Structure formats: structure tokens, C-alpha cells
Short mmCIF file of C-alpha atoms in Angstrom, two decimals:
data_model
loop_
_atom_site.label_atom_id
_atom_site.label_comp_id
_atom_site.label_asym_id
_atom_site.label_seq_id
_atom_site.Cartn_x
_atom_site.Cartn_y
_atom_site.Cartn_z
CA MET A 1 107.86 -11.97 93.09
CA ALA A 2 104.31 -11.37 94.38
CA GLU A 3 101.50 -13.14 92.55
CA LEU A 4 100.23 -11.10 89.60
CA ARG A 5 96.44 -11.16 89.54
CA THR A 6 95.70 -9.26 86.34
CA LEU A 7 97.83 -8.05 83.46
CA VAL A 8 96.09 -5.13 81.73
CA LEU A 9 96.99 -4.95 78.03
CA VAL A 10 97.18 -1.43 76.59
CA LEU A 11 97.64 -0.84 72.87
CA GLY A 12 99.10 2.20 71.13
CA ASP A 13 95.67 3.65 70.37
CA GLN A 14 94.31 3.15 73.92
CA LEU A 15 96.14 5.89 75.81
CA ASP A 16 93.41 6.69 78.32
CA LEU A 17 93.86 6.38 82.09
CA GLU A 18 90.06 6.11 82.42
CA ALA A 19 89.68 3.23 79.95
CA ALA A 20 87.45 0.32 80.94
CA ALA A 21 90.47 -1.97 81.17
CA PHE A 22 91.51 -0.10 84.32
CA ASP A 23 88.21 -0.59 86.16
CA GLY A 24 89.00 -2.32 89.45
CA PHE A 25 92.75 -1.94 88.97
CA ASP A 26 94.69 -2.64 92.17
CA ALA A 27 98.33 -1.57 92.08
CA ALA A 28 99.13 -4.15 94.74
CA GLN A 29 97.94 -7.06 92.59
CA ASP A 30 97.77 -5.87 88.98
CA ALA A 31 100.12 -4.47 86.34
CA VAL A 32 99.96 -2.88 82.90
CA TRP A 33 101.56 -4.34 79.76
CA MET A 34 102.59 -2.28 76.74
CA ALA A 35 104.86 -3.23 73.86
CA GLU A 36 106.43 -1.45 70.93
CA VAL A 37 106.85 -4.01 68.14
CA ALA A 38 108.22 -3.62 64.63
CA ASP A 39 105.32 -5.55 63.07
CA GLU A 40 102.91 -2.70 63.81
CA SER A 41 105.06 -0.40 61.67
CA THR A 42 105.85 -2.88 58.91
CA HIS A 43 102.71 -4.93 58.21
CA VAL A 44 102.04 -1.85 56.12
CA ALA A 45 105.17 0.22 55.44
CA SER A 46 104.22 3.06 57.76
CA ASN A 47 105.18 6.66 57.09
CA LYS A 48 107.78 7.93 59.58
CA PRO A 49 105.47 10.58 61.14
CA ARG A 50 102.89 7.84 61.85
CA ILE A 51 105.47 5.62 63.53
CA VAL A 52 106.72 8.48 65.70
CA MET A 53 103.17 9.50 66.56
CA PHE A 54 102.34 6.10 68.03
CA LEU A 55 105.67 5.29 69.70
CA ALA A 56 106.20 8.73 71.25
CA ALA A 57 102.60 8.90 72.49
CA MET A 58 103.01 5.44 74.04
CA ARG A 59 106.19 6.45 75.84
CA HIS A 60 104.56 9.59 77.20
CA PHE A 61 101.59 7.52 78.36
CA ALA A 62 103.98 5.17 80.13
CA LEU A 63 105.18 8.19 82.14
CA SER A 64 101.54 8.98 83.00
CA LEU A 65 101.05 5.43 84.25
CA HIS A 66 104.11 5.75 86.49
CA GLU A 67 102.78 9.06 87.84
CA ALA A 68 99.44 7.36 88.53
CA GLY A 69 101.21 4.63 90.50
CA ARG A 70 100.27 1.81 88.16
CA PRO A 71 102.95 -0.88 87.80
CA LEU A 72 104.02 -1.20 84.18
CA HIS A 73 105.86 -3.77 82.09
CA TYR A 74 106.92 -1.88 78.96
CA MET A 75 108.87 -3.38 76.08
CA ARG A 76 110.66 -0.81 73.93
CA LEU A 77 111.42 -1.44 70.30
CA GLU A 78 115.16 -1.52 70.96
CA ASP A 79 115.02 -3.58 74.18
CA PRO A 80 116.69 -7.01 74.32
CA GLY A 81 114.01 -9.68 74.19
CA ASN A 82 111.73 -7.78 71.83
CA VAL A 83 110.36 -10.48 69.52
CA GLY A 84 108.70 -8.20 66.96
CA SER A 85 104.95 -8.80 67.10
CA LEU A 86 102.24 -8.13 69.68
CA ALA A 87 101.10 -11.75 69.94
CA ALA A 88 104.61 -13.19 70.22
CA GLN A 89 105.63 -10.51 72.73
CA LEU A 90 102.57 -11.19 74.85
CA LEU A 91 103.33 -14.92 74.90
CA ALA A 92 106.93 -14.29 75.93
CA ASP A 93 105.99 -11.82 78.67
CA VAL A 94 103.14 -13.93 80.04
CA ALA A 95 105.57 -16.84 80.42
CA ARG A 96 107.85 -14.55 82.42
CA LEU A 97 105.27 -12.63 84.48
CA LYS A 98 102.80 -15.50 85.06
CA PRO A 99 99.60 -13.46 85.49
CA ASN A 100 96.35 -15.20 86.40
CA HIS A 101 94.17 -13.14 84.13
CA LEU A 102 94.39 -10.83 81.10
CA VAL A 103 92.20 -7.77 80.61
CA MET A 104 92.00 -5.25 77.79
CA THR A 105 89.73 -2.66 76.24
CA ALA A 106 88.36 -3.84 72.89
CA PRO A 107 90.95 -3.16 70.14
CA GLY A 108 90.19 -0.97 67.14
CA ASP A 109 91.72 -3.41 64.67
CA TRP A 110 90.23 -6.80 63.79
CA ARG A 111 93.69 -8.22 62.96
CA VAL A 112 95.07 -7.28 66.37
CA LEU A 113 91.99 -8.61 68.18
CA GLN A 114 92.33 -12.02 66.52
CA ALA A 115 96.08 -12.19 67.18
CA LEU A 116 95.75 -11.37 70.89
CA LYS A 117 92.81 -13.73 71.39
CA ALA A 118 94.85 -16.52 69.81
CA ALA A 119 97.87 -15.67 71.98
CA ALA A 120 95.76 -15.76 75.15
CA GLN A 121 94.26 -19.08 74.16
CA SER A 122 97.72 -20.45 73.39
CA CYS A 123 98.99 -19.61 76.86
CA GLY A 124 95.83 -20.91 78.51
CA LEU A 125 94.77 -17.65 80.14
CA PRO A 126 91.36 -16.04 80.12
CA LEU A 127 91.28 -12.76 78.16
CA GLU A 128 88.55 -10.37 79.28
CA ILE A 129 87.70 -7.84 76.57
CA ARG A 130 85.82 -4.81 77.86
CA GLU A 131 83.68 -2.40 75.90
CA ASP A 132 85.47 0.70 74.62
CA ARG A 133 83.37 3.39 76.28
CA HIS A 134 85.40 6.13 74.56
CA PHE A 135 82.69 6.21 71.89
CA PHE A 136 79.18 7.64 72.06
CA SER A 137 77.71 4.34 70.84
CA SER A 138 78.80 0.75 71.25
CA VAL A 139 79.31 -1.82 68.51
CA ARG A 140 76.11 -3.47 69.73
CA ASP A 141 74.24 -0.16 69.50
CA PHE A 142 75.18 0.18 65.84
CA ALA A 143 74.27 -3.42 65.09
CA GLU A 144 70.84 -2.73 66.55
CA HIS A 145 70.53 0.40 64.41
CA ALA A 146 71.45 -1.63 61.32
CA ARG A 147 69.06 -4.49 62.03
CA GLY A 148 66.42 -4.78 59.30
CA ARG A 149 67.63 -1.77 57.30
CA LYS A 150 68.14 -2.11 53.54
CA SER A 151 70.70 0.69 53.53
CA LEU A 152 72.98 2.19 56.17
CA ARG A 153 73.23 5.88 55.43
CA MET A 154 75.15 7.99 57.91
CA GLU A 155 72.58 10.80 57.95
CA PHE A 156 69.88 8.69 59.61
CA PHE A 157 72.29 7.31 62.20
CA TYR A 158 73.55 10.82 62.90
CA ARG A 159 70.05 12.13 63.55
CA GLU A 160 69.42 9.26 65.96
CA GLN A 161 72.62 10.17 67.78
CA ARG A 162 71.65 13.83 68.02
CA LYS A 163 68.31 12.88 69.57
CA LYS A 164 69.70 10.20 71.86
CA HIS A 165 72.39 12.45 73.32
CA GLN A 166 70.40 15.71 73.05
CA ILE A 167 73.11 17.50 71.11
CA LEU A 168 72.15 20.65 69.16
CA MET A 169 68.48 19.92 69.75
CA ASP A 170 65.82 22.63 70.08
CA PRO A 171 64.65 22.72 73.73
CA ALA A 172 61.42 24.44 72.69
CA GLN A 173 60.45 21.86 70.07
CA ALA A 174 60.88 18.22 71.07
CA GLY A 175 62.72 16.10 68.52
CA SER A 176 63.72 19.05 66.34
CA PRO A 177 67.24 20.31 65.67
CA VAL A 178 68.47 23.74 66.61
CA GLY A 179 68.16 26.03 63.62
CA GLY A 180 65.38 23.99 62.03
CA GLN A 181 67.59 21.70 59.96
CA TRP A 182 69.84 18.74 60.63
CA ASN A 183 72.55 19.36 58.11
CA PHE A 184 74.28 22.52 56.88
CA ASP A 185 76.48 20.75 54.36
CA ALA A 186 75.23 22.90 51.48
CA GLU A 187 76.41 26.03 53.29
CA ASN A 188 79.81 24.52 54.09
CA ARG A 189 81.37 24.24 50.64
CA GLY A 190 83.15 27.55 50.30
CA ALA A 191 86.42 28.05 48.47
CA PHE A 192 88.98 30.77 49.04
CA GLY A 193 89.03 33.59 46.53
CA ALA A 194 91.96 34.39 44.28
CA GLU A 195 93.64 36.23 47.15
CA GLY A 196 93.76 33.03 49.22
CA PRO A 197 92.89 32.36 52.85
CA GLY A 198 94.66 35.43 54.18
CA LEU A 199 96.12 35.49 57.67
CA LEU A 200 95.47 32.13 59.32
CA PRO A 201 95.74 31.13 62.97
CA THR A 202 99.06 29.50 63.78
CA ARG A 203 98.95 25.73 63.99
CA SER A 204 99.20 24.30 67.51
CA ARG A 205 102.79 23.04 67.55
CA PHE A 206 104.36 20.91 70.26
CA GLU A 207 108.11 20.85 69.82
CA PRO A 208 109.60 17.42 70.52
CA ASP A 209 110.84 16.94 74.07
CA GLN A 210 113.62 14.54 75.03
CA VAL A 211 111.31 11.51 74.90
CA THR A 212 110.09 12.38 71.43
CA ARG A 213 113.55 13.27 70.16
CA GLU A 214 114.75 9.83 71.21
CA VAL A 215 111.88 8.23 69.29
CA ILE A 216 112.60 10.34 66.21
CA ALA A 217 116.23 9.24 66.28
CA LEU A 218 115.15 5.61 66.73
CA VAL A 219 112.75 5.77 63.79
CA GLU A 220 115.36 7.40 61.57
CA ARG A 221 117.72 4.51 62.34
CA ARG A 222 115.33 1.58 62.46
CA PHE A 223 112.99 2.59 59.63
CA ALA A 224 115.38 4.58 57.46
CA HIS A 225 113.94 3.10 54.25
CA HIS A 226 110.36 4.10 55.10
CA SER A 227 108.76 7.14 53.50
CA GLY A 228 108.26 10.42 55.31
CA ASN A 229 110.04 13.39 56.83
CA LEU A 230 110.36 14.16 60.54
CA ALA A 231 111.92 17.63 60.43
CA SER A 232 108.64 19.37 61.29
CA PHE A 233 107.05 16.77 63.58
CA ALA A 234 105.03 18.67 66.20
CA TRP A 235 101.84 16.71 66.96
CA PRO A 236 100.26 16.62 70.45
CA LEU A 237 101.40 13.46 72.22
CA THR A 238 99.98 13.85 75.72
CA ARG A 239 96.56 14.61 77.11
CA PRO A 240 97.51 18.14 78.27
CA GLN A 241 98.86 18.90 74.80
CA ALA A 242 95.72 17.48 73.17
CA LEU A 243 93.51 19.64 75.38
CA GLN A 244 95.59 22.68 74.44
CA ALA A 245 95.13 21.84 70.74
CA LEU A 246 91.38 21.42 71.26
CA ASN A 247 91.09 24.80 72.96
CA ALA A 248 93.07 26.47 70.19
CA PHE A 249 90.80 25.00 67.53
CA ILE A 250 87.61 26.03 69.31
CA THR A 251 88.74 29.63 69.82
CA GLU A 252 90.74 30.23 66.64
CA ARG A 253 89.47 27.97 63.84
CA LEU A 254 85.98 26.70 64.57
CA PRO A 255 84.17 29.93 63.59
CA LEU A 256 85.31 29.53 59.95
CA PHE A 257 85.70 25.75 59.95
CA GLY A 258 82.34 25.10 58.31
CA ARG A 259 82.59 27.60 55.49
CA TYR A 260 86.01 26.41 54.36
CA GLN A 261 86.02 22.74 55.39
CA ASP A 262 86.19 21.60 51.74
CA ALA A 263 88.69 24.20 50.57
CA ILE A 264 92.28 23.47 49.55
CA TRP A 265 95.21 25.86 49.33
CA PRO A 266 98.70 24.93 48.06
CA ALA A 267 101.43 24.37 50.65
CA ASP A 268 99.03 25.21 53.50
CA PRO A 269 97.71 21.98 55.00
CA TRP A 270 96.25 23.39 58.22
CA LEU A 271 93.76 26.12 57.14
CA TYR A 272 90.69 26.03 59.44
CA HIS A 273 90.77 22.29 60.15
CA ALA A 274 90.84 20.86 63.66
CA HIS A 275 93.93 18.61 63.47
CA LEU A 276 92.47 16.60 66.36
CA SER A 277 91.77 13.24 64.74
CA ALA A 278 95.05 11.63 65.81
CA ALA A 279 94.57 12.76 69.43
CA LEU A 280 91.04 11.40 69.35
CA ASN A 281 92.00 8.09 67.77
CA LEU A 282 94.83 7.50 70.24
CA LYS A 283 92.29 8.32 73.03
CA LEU A 284 94.13 11.37 74.30
CA LEU A 285 90.84 13.21 73.86
CA ASN A 286 87.31 12.00 74.54
CA PRO A 287 84.76 12.76 71.80
CA ARG A 288 82.23 13.91 74.41
CA GLU A 289 84.49 16.71 75.59
CA VAL A 290 85.31 17.65 72.00
CA VAL A 291 81.64 17.89 71.01
CA ALA A 292 80.75 19.67 74.26
CA ALA A 293 83.43 22.32 73.61
CA ALA A 294 82.08 22.99 70.13
CA VAL A 295 78.47 23.19 71.31
CA ALA A 296 79.50 25.53 74.16
CA ALA A 297 81.13 27.84 71.62
CA PHE A 298 77.87 27.98 69.66
CA GLU A 299 75.79 28.62 72.78
CA ALA A 300 78.17 31.41 73.80
CA GLY A 301 77.84 33.05 70.39
CA ALA A 302 81.50 32.40 69.59
CA ALA A 303 80.91 30.16 66.56
CA PRO A 304 78.05 29.92 64.04
CA LEU A 305 75.71 26.94 63.91
CA THR A 306 76.86 26.05 60.38
CA SER A 307 80.42 25.49 61.59
CA VAL A 308 79.49 23.79 64.84
CA GLU A 309 76.99 21.42 63.23
CA GLY A 310 79.51 20.52 60.51
CA PHE A 311 82.13 19.71 63.11
CA VAL A 312 79.77 17.83 65.41
CA ARG A 313 78.59 15.75 62.43
CA GLN A 314 82.16 14.58 61.82
CA ILE A 315 82.58 13.44 65.44
CA LEU A 316 79.13 12.32 66.57
CA GLY A 317 77.99 11.18 63.14
CA TRP A 318 80.72 10.12 60.76
CA ARG A 319 83.32 8.85 63.26
CA GLU A 320 80.80 6.71 65.13
CA TYR A 321 79.21 5.51 61.89
CA VAL A 322 82.42 4.27 60.28
CA ARG A 323 83.32 2.34 63.43
CA GLY A 324 79.92 0.69 63.36
CA ILE A 325 80.32 -0.23 59.69
CA TYR A 326 83.80 -1.68 60.35
CA TRP A 327 82.76 -4.08 63.10
CA LEU A 328 79.48 -4.96 61.40
CA GLN A 329 81.19 -5.88 58.13
CA MET A 330 84.55 -7.37 59.17
CA PRO A 331 86.41 -9.51 58.27
CA GLY A 332 84.86 -9.80 54.81
CA TYR A 333 84.87 -6.05 54.30
CA LEU A 334 88.65 -6.05 53.87
CA VAL A 335 88.52 -7.97 50.58
CA ARG A 336 85.61 -6.12 48.93
CA ASN A 337 86.23 -5.01 45.35
CA ALA A 338 82.83 -4.24 43.83
CA LEU A 339 84.30 -2.50 40.76
CA ASP A 340 86.88 -5.25 40.14
CA ALA A 341 89.68 -2.68 40.18
CA GLN A 342 93.07 -4.35 39.57
CA GLN A 343 95.53 -1.53 38.73
CA GLU A 344 98.51 -1.12 41.05
CA LEU A 345 99.01 2.12 42.95
CA PRO A 346 101.48 4.42 41.12
CA ALA A 347 104.92 4.36 42.76
CA TRP A 348 104.90 8.15 43.03
CA TYR A 349 102.21 7.92 45.73
CA TRP A 350 105.16 7.08 48.01
CA SER A 351 107.31 10.02 46.88
CA GLY A 352 105.06 12.78 45.51
CA ALA A 353 107.07 12.75 42.27
CA THR A 354 104.19 13.64 39.96
CA ASP A 355 103.64 16.59 37.64
CA MET A 356 99.97 16.92 38.69
CA ALA A 357 99.99 19.91 41.03
CA CYS A 358 97.12 18.88 43.30
CA LEU A 359 98.43 15.36 43.84
CA ARG A 360 102.00 16.53 44.31
CA ASP A 361 100.91 18.98 47.00
CA ALA A 362 98.63 16.49 48.81
CA ILE A 363 101.22 13.70 48.80
CA THR A 364 104.15 15.96 49.74
CA GLN A 365 102.32 17.32 52.78
CA THR A 366 101.25 13.77 53.68
CA LEU A 367 104.86 12.63 53.63
CA THR A 368 105.92 15.67 55.65
CA HIS A 369 103.17 15.75 58.27
CA GLY A 370 101.27 12.46 58.04
CA TYR A 371 98.21 14.61 57.42
CA ALA A 372 95.82 15.70 54.69
CA ASN A 373 92.32 17.12 55.00
CA HIS A 374 89.25 15.07 54.11
CA ILE A 375 88.82 16.57 50.63
CA GLN A 376 92.43 15.89 49.74
CA ARG A 377 91.94 12.29 50.87
CA LEU A 378 88.53 11.76 49.24
CA MET A 379 88.69 13.80 46.03
CA VAL A 380 92.41 14.13 45.26
CA THR A 381 94.45 11.05 46.27
CA GLY A 382 91.36 8.89 46.68
CA GLY A 383 89.47 10.15 43.65
CA TYR A 384 92.45 9.68 41.37
CA ALA A 385 93.03 6.10 42.57
CA LEU A 386 89.34 5.30 42.14
CA MET A 387 89.14 6.58 38.57
CA LEU A 388 92.50 5.03 37.68
CA GLY A 389 91.08 1.67 38.77
CA VAL A 390 93.57 0.88 41.53
CA ARG A 391 93.06 -2.29 43.54
CA PRO A 392 91.25 -1.03 46.67
CA GLN A 393 93.36 -3.07 49.08
CA ALA A 394 96.48 -1.27 47.79
CA VAL A 395 94.77 2.08 48.40
CA HIS A 396 93.78 0.93 51.90
CA GLU A 397 97.35 -0.08 52.73
CA TRP A 398 98.64 3.31 51.57
CA TYR A 399 96.16 5.27 53.68
CA LEU A 400 96.77 3.07 56.72
CA ALA A 401 100.52 3.56 56.31
CA MET A 402 100.54 7.29 55.63
CA TYR A 403 98.43 9.11 58.20
CA VAL A 404 99.10 9.81 61.87
CA ASP A 405 95.41 9.32 62.64
CA ALA A 406 95.12 5.98 60.82
CA VAL A 407 93.68 3.13 62.88
CA GLU A 408 91.98 0.45 60.83
CA TRP A 409 88.47 0.82 62.29
CA VAL A 410 88.28 4.37 60.93
CA GLU A 411 90.63 4.18 57.94
CA LEU A 412 89.31 1.04 56.22
CA PRO A 413 85.64 2.04 55.80
CA ASN A 414 86.64 5.55 54.77
CA THR A 415 88.97 4.13 52.12
CA LEU A 416 87.26 1.02 50.77
CA GLY A 417 83.75 2.35 51.26
CA MET A 418 83.64 6.10 50.89
CA SER A 419 86.71 6.73 48.76
CA GLN A 420 86.95 3.66 46.51
CA TYR A 421 83.30 2.45 46.40
CA ALA A 422 84.72 -1.05 46.80
CA ASP A 423 81.84 -2.06 49.06
CA GLY A 424 79.34 -1.45 46.26
CA GLY A 425 77.38 1.19 48.14
CA VAL A 426 77.27 -0.02 51.75
CA MET A 427 78.56 3.39 52.87
CA GLY A 428 78.25 5.77 49.95
CA SER A 429 75.27 6.09 47.66
CA LYS A 430 77.53 6.70 44.66
CA PRO A 431 81.21 6.75 43.67
CA TYR A 432 82.81 10.12 44.42
CA ILE A 433 84.28 10.98 41.03
CA ALA A 434 84.87 14.37 39.46
CA THR A 435 86.78 15.99 36.63
CA GLY A 436 89.66 18.34 37.25
CA LYS A 437 87.15 21.19 37.27
CA TYR A 438 86.16 20.27 40.83
CA ILE A 439 89.75 20.76 42.01
CA ASP A 440 89.92 23.98 39.99
CA ARG A 441 86.82 25.22 41.80
CA MET A 442 88.08 24.33 45.28
CA SER A 443 91.74 25.37 44.91
CA PRO A 444 94.17 27.34 42.70
CA HIS A 445 96.19 24.21 41.89
CA CYS A 446 95.13 24.05 38.25
CA LYS A 447 96.41 27.55 37.51
CA GLY A 448 99.97 26.41 38.11
CA CYS A 449 99.63 22.94 36.62
CA ARG A 450 100.76 21.77 33.19
CA TYR A 451 97.35 20.14 32.61
CA ASP A 452 94.04 21.76 31.66
CA PRO A 453 91.03 20.58 33.70
CA ALA A 454 88.67 21.56 30.86
CA GLN A 455 90.28 19.12 28.41
CA ARG A 456 89.66 15.38 28.45
CA THR A 457 91.89 14.40 25.50
CA GLY A 458 95.22 15.53 24.11
CA ALA A 459 98.60 16.15 25.68
CA LYS A 460 97.29 18.96 27.91
CA ALA A 461 94.25 17.05 29.15
CA CYS A 462 93.99 16.82 32.94
CA PRO A 463 94.32 13.15 33.96
CA PHE A 464 91.43 13.61 36.40
CA THR A 465 89.19 14.72 33.54
CA THR A 466 90.31 11.95 31.21
CA LEU A 467 89.89 9.30 33.89
CA TYR A 468 86.48 10.65 34.89
CA TRP A 469 85.06 10.02 31.43
CA ASP A 470 86.90 6.73 31.13
CA PHE A 471 85.45 5.60 34.49
CA LEU A 472 81.92 6.36 33.29
CA MET A 473 82.49 4.40 30.09
CA ARG A 474 84.03 1.40 31.87
CA HIS A 475 81.23 1.23 34.41
CA GLU A 476 78.34 2.59 32.33
CA PRO A 477 75.92 -0.35 32.79
CA ALA A 478 76.29 -0.35 36.58
CA MET A 479 76.31 3.43 36.95
CA ALA A 480 73.20 3.81 34.77
CA LYS A 481 71.25 1.90 37.44
CA ASN A 482 72.29 4.33 40.16
CA PRO A 483 69.83 7.25 40.42
CA ARG A 484 72.53 9.59 41.73
CA MET A 485 74.75 8.84 38.72
CA ALA A 486 72.07 9.01 36.04
CA LEU A 487 72.84 12.56 34.89
CA GLN A 488 76.59 11.91 34.73
CA VAL A 489 76.05 8.75 32.68
CA LYS A 490 73.59 10.57 30.44
CA ASN A 491 76.32 13.08 29.59
CA LEU A 492 78.28 10.29 27.94
CA ALA A 493 75.87 10.58 25.00
CA ARG A 494 77.55 13.90 24.13
CA LEU A 495 80.77 12.06 23.25
CA SER A 496 81.22 10.86 19.70
CA VAL A 497 82.74 7.46 18.94
CA ASP A 498 86.03 9.15 18.10
CA GLU A 499 85.99 11.12 21.35
CA ARG A 500 85.32 7.96 23.35
CA GLN A 501 88.22 6.19 21.68
CA ALA A 502 90.51 9.18 22.31
CA VAL A 503 89.54 9.21 26.01
CA GLN A 504 90.16 5.48 26.33
CA SER A 505 93.52 5.74 24.58
CA ARG A 506 94.62 8.60 26.83
CA ALA A 507 93.42 6.71 29.92
CA GLU A 508 95.49 3.68 28.93
CA SER A 509 98.55 5.90 28.58
CA ILE A 510 97.93 7.19 32.10
CA ARG A 511 97.63 3.62 33.44
CA ARG A 512 100.87 2.65 31.77
CA GLY A 513 102.60 5.49 33.60
CA GLU A 514 103.27 7.53 30.49
CA VAL A 515 101.39 10.49 31.99
CA GLY A 516 101.66 11.93 35.50
CA ALA A 517 105.01 10.68 36.79
CA LEU A 518 108.00 12.96 36.82
CA PRO A 519 110.96 11.67 34.77
CA HIS A 520 112.83 8.82 36.49
CA ALA A 521 110.27 8.79 39.32
CA GLY A 522 108.72 5.44 38.46
CA VAL A 523 105.08 4.71 37.78
#
């Protein structure tokens, strides 16, 4: 066997032939290493669509590496000699391949980074970790932005990014945004009328090919006890498919994306959303090309500024911001619990067996597709867990396990910070809590639900509404100090002593599992 100069390590969320790890790659001296290991699907009990998403995308990327002429050592999940974890597999393969040097693009998961660094040290090889240039800004860039700031609000970072990269900036007025304002969030909160969304564009579907069908069969055998349904799996798994999905979004959904980005409609998960986050997070798409396509649509008059700005803010602003927060705050961020929430996650989060219509719909589609839109994640599944008082680490593990786009750098801050307020305000300026009336305003769920969003006590009271008032009472001293919560806390004065006691009693019934779970579904 010829001497192996460099072994390039590629993880399941690094499926980019142009990644920094390949700089200077010489097929005569170097090789690529990839490994499917059970630990990456079981350290949190991953939903079947998520497992298939990663494994099938990896196998398709392996074919791309072969086509590019890059030697590859690939360990499949079912191969003899698979030892089950990335670190252990790397140690075993390094002993066999005897490379002189290890190279990788920086991982998106602190746990994985530490494990691979330890493995490299154990085998006595240098591990060169290169910057992930997939992103608009580096981890160091964000650390510099954060230096000396008392608070780290996304809006200010986003404006810096717009200026730095000259995206949606007014060429006639230096330093000013196109349209005269930075943020069109207020215009982008529309709900569908009683008649619903009407005729929607068809979702970009990619029927499983032979490679994907083999992975689906493998997952059904190997992870049979995991949650999820694979009957409708049709996510983009290759770069050409991801580009096709991007083009379909830009031409068919982007024009109305902004207006309805917060809307929910029962049994219709796709609406006007992009469905591109998994392709982005696995690096099948580059955020620069995604943003450029949206801006080009605006400049061509094919999409309004409100929609384009709202979409660009999610990619250039929010996505980059949460990554910065993750690496700035880890590893301590993982154990934050500012509200001292200790309740366990209801068992029906893993089955959808609840009589609350909005939660049943959000969880059922999550189990089916590994997908939910940002309002379903923040205000439905996330909002309920927050007001119930669920331990934030349990919520984090559920989100990381459930969604096809879940990689820890993006999932953890969104969950612990934005959704659960467990970081005490590092990300969000207030807890995102609301009564059932918010869901009633943004969807028709409440009209077909057994609970009444206008009631906070009694057998018909919506659990969201009960838990909203209970949350305010439990955290009244802390919330009273938050300027953005002052009006909500002030409204507590309208409740009599008897009403407060009735709310607290009902909330305790909900926590005990006496409300919300379908019969025999568990709590």
C-alpha cells in the first residue's frame, strides 16, 4: 500500500466538495474518510426521517467523491468492523490506514469536535481543523462582534452583515437599506382567512432512488423502535436536487413567503416555506447562492422586498447569529436552566397522542416528515414546553432528535435560548409565551379542538391559556423586572385570589398528565 499522506475526515453535515478540508487534496497521496455510526442516531433517539436524511445524503455524497476521483474509505452502518462511534471508528481506521496527517473542516457540534480531537491525540496524529467557509461570518468574526457588548441581539448583528456584504443596501444612499427600513417583520405576520391558503405550489419531492431505498430499509430494521414514519420521505439528498428545490422556492413560494411566514394550517406543513434548511445544514447548498437567488428575484421584480428581506434575515441574520452564539457560549450553554424548569417532557411528544389540536398536528407532521415551520417549533411545541416548565435539556434532546435539519450548532441556541429562555436572555429579550388566542389567530386549529382558548380555568380551558397565566404567576418577580414583560405581568392584577388558585390547580392537573394526553397514551 502506498504511503497515505493525509486522511480528510468528512462528517454527515459536511457534504461539500469545495469544503476547506479539500484544499490541496492530491488523489495520489490523500484519501477521504467517512463513517456511518449508530451513536450519531442514538445519543439522542433520532426520528427515522432524520436518520435517513443524514445516511442517505452521506451515501450520495460518497458517489460524488468517486465521480470526482477522490479516494474514499467509507464505513457503512452494517459493515463488519463498524465499532459504533465516530471516535472509536477513527481510531480503528487510522490503525489500519496509517495516515501521516488528519484534516477536517471545523465540525458543527462541540461534542463531536471534542471526541475527534481526543481520538487524534490518542493515536498520536496531528489533526488540522480548518475554518468552515460555508458561512458568511467566521466564529472569530462573531466573537469580535460580541466583544464588549452588554447584550447580543440578532438585529444589530444582522445590520452589520447587510452592510459588510452589501446585501439589500441602497446604492444611492451609503449605509442605508433598500426600501428605507431594515426589517419588515411587522408586515410579515399574516394569517390565512377562513377559506384557507387556497391552491398552493406543489412541494419539491425527490422520490427515493435505489441508494435511498436501501437506507430506508436499513433504518426500518436497525432503528425499528425509534419514532417516525418513512412512507413519504422525499427530501433533497444531493446538490442537484437541492438546487432544484431552491429554484422551485424562489419562483413558486418566495413571493408570498413573507406575508404568511408565521401562518399555520392543519395537515399542510409546506405552505409558502422554503424547506431548504436541511440542505443548507448538510452543506448541499451554500448560503451565498441562496441569498443571491432571493435578492435576484427582488431585483427582477419577481418577489416583493417584504418577502425577500424576511427570507434573507433568516439566512444572513438568524442562521449566522445562532452559530455565533453556540460557539461563543459552549460548552456551558448546554446546561443553562435560568427558569429552573424541572418537569419532564410529556411522553406524547414522541407519538402525537394528545387531544390538543395544534400540538397533535405539529407533532404528527414532525414524526411524518421530520419538519415543522418556525412558528410551530417556537410557539406550539416550544411554547407549550416552556409554559409547562419542562427541563430545557429534555426539550433540546427532542428537537435535536426530531428534525431533519437539526445539527447542534443551530438547534441548541434556538431551543435553549429562543424557545425555552433557559439562557436567561442571552438570545431573546423575553420568554415567548402566549395564550391559546395566539394560535387561534394564526390558525383554525382551535375551531376543531375540544378546548377553548378564551378560557383559563375549567374543564374546557385551553392548556396554553392556563399555563400562560400560571407561568406569569410562577415567575412574576423575575418577569416584572423585564420591560418587555411588564404589561403581561401587570395583567395579573385582574385575577382574583380565587382565580389564581383555580389557574394553579388546573396547571398542576396538566403537569400530572390529567389533561392533554389521549387515553392510554401516557403522559
